[in-house]
């Protein structure tokens, strides 16, 4: 049921009036005040009826009035379902989510935002640390024109964690199709405007998150201007995140390593704090060399990951990425991460073992992408490294695009927390309103 501002006001006033009548009736039923206002009734049972009716009115006004108010405050798409103890369910759900595991996710791109949409149904203690090396598309244009950090991946993550109505999300995701703004996202422009107002990118992100009632927080991996480079096995160096896969797809040489300039980039203080407090740290999903690994190249991040008591999980991609991870298996992805960081930052690897529909697989094969599968060599390597493998059906296909099943993936992740076990999952899995995003 869609509710505009006028209807919201009327709805709340209605329950306030009803509550007031209930209080008056209840008071008249109990209080001897009627003697002083010449209000007398010969039949005593009338006062009992007043007490009962007043109590009922007061209960109804509190229940339904609170439901309307919570619906507005919590921005439940301005739809309030007052049946089946929904108010109680909302309160209970919030309490459970607030007690959920503290999760830090390092990554970027579409894979990260997909995961966050599922993960927010299992905990509200989420910190997404997002790469800001993007230099292509609308983000790249804003970065070059305004000298700001690229907002694209951050915008997607904020919207993934937001509890906002569909119209607002469509507005922020809208891309202009004509004129000088062609290809630019309105959400990117919103962040650019906030950055211009406050002259502070970090504060601009926090203000946008506040406006959209985000569950958790979204942080850039650094506040400094950074450029990603990729050195190939043939010795060639590619400059720019957006050029890595495009150029290398033509050259057909494997990536030896990636690095950032300038070096010794500082992370946000909040990022270090969240890693130290975390129950779970996730690497990925996302492009291996351009989304996941760049976060590990920031100063002190690897050291903090080595020292944290959190459960550390790498989420393997479902498909290889042409020009970046051609022919890679699960262990190849892990080897690349360890090469750029440390052997002590992965406890678990979560990977898909679900077969893809032939028609979808054919489409991806034409673009040069293949499934990332676990083989015997992978198992042997991961056992030697002390890494536990979890395989499951993790595919979600929408409009012929392959994505991770965010709900199933989130269930597995939260169950691996050392401090938060199944009671949280049992409650949330019983809720019918959790569906795939």
CSV table of N, CA and C in Angstrom, one decimal, residues 169-232:
chain,number,residue,atom,x,y,z
A,169,UNK,N,15.8,4.2,-5.5
A,169,UNK,CA,16.9,3.5,-6.0
A,169,UNK,C,17.0,3.6,-7.5
A,170,UNK,N,15.8,3.6,-8.2
A,170,UNK,CA,15.8,3.8,-9.7
A,170,UNK,C,16.4,5.1,-10.0
A,171,UNK,N,16.0,6.1,-9.2
A,171,UNK,CA,16.5,7.5,-9.5
A,171,UNK,C,18.1,7.5,-9.4
A,172,UNK,N,18.6,7.0,-8.3
A,172,UNK,CA,20.1,7.0,-8.1
A,172,UNK,C,20.8,6.1,-9.1
A,173,UNK,N,20.2,5.1,-9.6
A,173,UNK,CA,20.8,4.2,-10.6
A,173,UNK,C,20.6,4.7,-12.0
A,174,UNK,N,19.8,5.7,-12.2
A,174,UNK,CA,19.4,6.2,-13.6
A,174,UNK,C,20.7,6.7,-14.3
A,175,UNK,N,20.8,6.3,-15.5
A,175,UNK,CA,21.9,6.8,-16.4
A,175,UNK,C,21.3,7.7,-17.5
A,176,UNK,N,21.9,8.9,-17.7
A,176,UNK,CA,21.4,9.8,-18.7
A,176,UNK,C,21.8,9.2,-20.1
A,177,UNK,N,20.9,9.4,-21.0
A,177,UNK,CA,21.1,8.8,-22.4
A,177,UNK,C,21.4,9.8,-23.5
A,178,UNK,N,21.3,11.1,-23.1
A,178,UNK,CA,21.5,12.1,-24.1
A,178,UNK,C,22.4,13.3,-23.5
A,179,UNK,N,22.9,14.1,-24.4
A,179,UNK,CA,23.6,15.3,-24.0
A,179,UNK,C,25.0,15.0,-23.4
A,180,UNK,N,25.5,16.1,-22.7
A,180,UNK,CA,26.8,16.0,-22.1
A,180,UNK,C,26.9,15.0,-20.9
A,181,UNK,N,25.7,14.7,-20.4
A,181,UNK,CA,25.7,13.7,-19.3
A,181,UNK,C,25.4,12.3,-19.7
A,182,UNK,N,25.4,12.0,-21.0
A,182,UNK,CA,25.2,10.7,-21.5
A,182,UNK,C,26.1,9.7,-20.8
A,183,UNK,N,25.5,8.6,-20.3
A,183,UNK,CA,26.2,7.5,-19.7
A,183,UNK,C,26.5,7.8,-18.2
A,184,UNK,N,26.2,9.0,-17.7
A,184,UNK,CA,26.5,9.3,-16.3
A,184,UNK,C,25.4,8.9,-15.4
A,185,UNK,N,25.7,8.4,-14.3
A,185,UNK,CA,24.7,8.0,-13.3
A,185,UNK,C,24.3,9.1,-12.4
A,186,UNK,N,23.0,9.2,-12.1
A,186,UNK,CA,22.5,10.3,-11.2
A,186,UNK,C,23.1,10.1,-9.8
A,187,UNK,N,23.3,8.9,-9.4
A,187,UNK,CA,23.8,8.6,-8.1
A,187,UNK,C,25.3,9.1,-8.0
A,188,UNK,N,26.0,9.0,-9.1
A,188,UNK,CA,27.4,9.5,-9.1
A,188,UNK,C,27.4,11.0,-9.0
A,189,UNK,N,26.5,11.7,-9.7
A,189,UNK,CA,26.4,13.1,-9.6
A,189,UNK,C,25.9,13.6,-8.2
A,190,UNK,N,25.1,12.8,-7.6
A,190,UNK,CA,24.7,13.1,-6.2
A,190,UNK,C,25.9,13.1,-5.3
A,191,UNK,N,26.7,12.1,-5.4
A,191,UNK,CA,27.9,12.0,-4.6
A,191,UNK,C,28.9,13.2,-4.9
A,192,UNK,N,29.0,13.5,-6.2
A,192,UNK,CA,29.9,14.6,-6.6
A,192,UNK,C,29.4,15.9,-6.1
A,193,UNK,N,28.1,16.1,-6.0
A,193,UNK,CA,27.5,17.3,-5.5
A,193,UNK,C,27.8,17.4,-4.0
A,194,UNK,N,27.6,16.3,-3.3
A,194,UNK,CA,27.9,16.2,-1.8
A,194,UNK,C,29.4,16.5,-1.5
A,195,UNK,N,30.2,15.9,-2.4
A,195,UNK,CA,31.7,16.2,-2.3
A,195,UNK,C,32.0,17.6,-2.5
A,196,UNK,N,31.3,18.3,-3.5
A,196,UNK,CA,31.5,19.7,-3.7
A,196,UNK,C,31.1,20.6,-2.6
A,197,UNK,N,29.9,20.2,-1.9
A,197,UNK,CA,29.4,21.0,-0.8
A,197,UNK,C,30.3,20.9,0.4
A,198,UNK,N,30.8,19.7,0.7
A,198,UNK,CA,31.6,19.5,1.9
A,198,UNK,C,33.1,19.5,1.7
A,199,UNK,N,33.5,19.4,0.4
A,199,UNK,CA,34.9,19.3,0.1
A,199,UNK,C,35.5,18.2,0.9
A,200,UNK,N,34.8,17.1,1.0
A,200,UNK,CA,35.3,15.9,1.8
A,200,UNK,C,34.6,14.7,1.2
A,201,UNK,N,35.3,13.8,0.5
A,201,UNK,CA,34.7,12.7,-0.1
A,201,UNK,C,34.2,11.7,1.0
A,202,UNK,N,34.9,11.5,2.0
A,202,UNK,CA,34.5,10.6,3.1
A,202,UNK,C,33.2,11.0,3.7
A,203,UNK,N,33.1,12.3,4.0
A,203,UNK,CA,31.9,12.9,4.6
A,203,UNK,C,30.7,12.8,3.6
A,204,UNK,N,31.0,13.0,2.3
A,204,UNK,CA,29.9,12.9,1.3
A,204,UNK,C,29.3,11.6,1.3
A,205,UNK,N,30.1,10.5,1.4
A,205,UNK,CA,29.7,9.1,1.4
A,205,UNK,C,28.8,8.9,2.6
A,206,UNK,N,29.3,9.3,3.8
A,206,UNK,CA,28.5,9.1,5.0
A,206,UNK,C,27.2,9.8,5.0
A,207,UNK,N,27.1,11.0,4.4
A,207,UNK,CA,25.9,11.8,4.3
A,207,UNK,C,24.9,11.0,3.4
A,208,UNK,N,25.4,10.5,2.3
A,208,UNK,CA,24.5,9.8,1.4
A,208,UNK,C,24.0,8.5,2.1
A,209,UNK,N,24.8,7.9,2.8
A,209,UNK,CA,24.4,6.6,3.5
A,209,UNK,C,23.4,7.0,4.6
A,210,UNK,N,23.5,8.1,5.2
A,210,UNK,CA,22.5,8.5,6.2
A,210,UNK,C,21.2,8.8,5.6
A,211,UNK,N,21.2,9.5,4.4
A,211,UNK,CA,19.9,9.8,3.7
A,211,UNK,C,19.2,8.5,3.3
A,212,UNK,N,19.9,7.5,2.9
A,212,UNK,CA,19.3,6.2,2.4
A,212,UNK,C,19.2,5.2,3.5
A,213,UNK,N,19.4,5.5,4.8
A,213,UNK,CA,19.2,4.5,5.9
A,213,UNK,C,20.0,3.2,5.6
A,214,UNK,N,21.3,3.4,5.4
A,214,UNK,CA,22.1,2.2,5.1
A,214,UNK,C,22.4,1.3,6.3
A,215,UNK,N,22.3,0.0,6.1
A,215,UNK,CA,22.6,-0.9,7.2
A,215,UNK,C,24.1,-1.2,7.1
A,216,UNK,N,24.9,-0.6,8.0
A,216,UNK,CA,26.3,-0.8,8.0
A,216,UNK,C,27.0,0.5,7.5
A,217,UNK,N,28.1,0.3,6.9
A,217,UNK,CA,28.9,1.5,6.4
A,217,UNK,C,29.7,1.1,5.1
A,218,UNK,N,29.9,2.1,4.3
A,218,UNK,CA,30.7,1.9,3.1
A,218,UNK,C,31.9,2.8,3.2
A,219,UNK,N,33.1,2.3,3.0
A,219,UNK,CA,34.4,3.1,3.1
A,219,UNK,C,35.2,2.9,1.9
A,220,UNK,N,35.8,4.0,1.4
A,220,UNK,CA,36.8,3.8,0.3
A,220,UNK,C,38.1,3.2,0.8
A,221,UNK,N,38.8,2.4,0.0
A,221,UNK,CA,40.0,1.8,0.5
A,221,UNK,C,41.1,2.8,0.9
A,222,UNK,N,41.0,3.9,0.3
A,222,UNK,CA,41.9,5.0,0.6
A,222,UNK,C,41.3,6.3,0.2
A,223,UNK,N,41.7,7.5,0.7
A,223,UNK,CA,41.2,8.8,0.3
A,223,UNK,C,42.2,9.5,-0.7
A,224,UNK,N,43.2,8.8,-1.0
A,224,UNK,CA,44.2,9.4,-1.9
A,224,UNK,C,44.0,9.0,-3.3
A,225,UNK,N,44.4,9.8,-4.3
A,225,UNK,CA,44.2,9.6,-5.7
A,225,UNK,C,45.2,8.4,-6.1
A,226,UNK,N,44.7,7.4,-6.7
A,226,UNK,CA,45.5,6.2,-6.9
A,226,UNK,C,45.3,5.7,-8.3
A,227,UNK,N,46.3,5.1,-8.9
A,227,UNK,CA,46.3,4.5,-10.2
A,227,UNK,C,46.8,3.1,-10.1
A,228,UNK,N,46.0,2.2,-10.8
A,228,UNK,CA,46.4,0.8,-10.8
A,228,UNK,C,47.2,0.4,-12.0
A,229,UNK,N,48.2,-0.4,-11.9
A,229,UNK,CA,49.1,-0.8,-13.0
A,229,UNK,C,49.1,-2.4,-12.9
A,230,UNK,N,49.2,-3.0,-14.1
A,230,UNK,CA,49.3,-4.4,-14.2
A,230,UNK,C,50.6,-4.7,-15.0
A,231,UNK,N,51.5,-5.5,-14.4
A,231,UNK,CA,52.7,-6.0,-15.2
A,231,UNK,C,52.4,-7.4,-15.7
A,232,UNK,N,52.5,-7.6,-17.0
A,232,UNK,CA,52.2,-8.9,-17.6
A,232,UNK,C,53.5,-9.8,-17.6
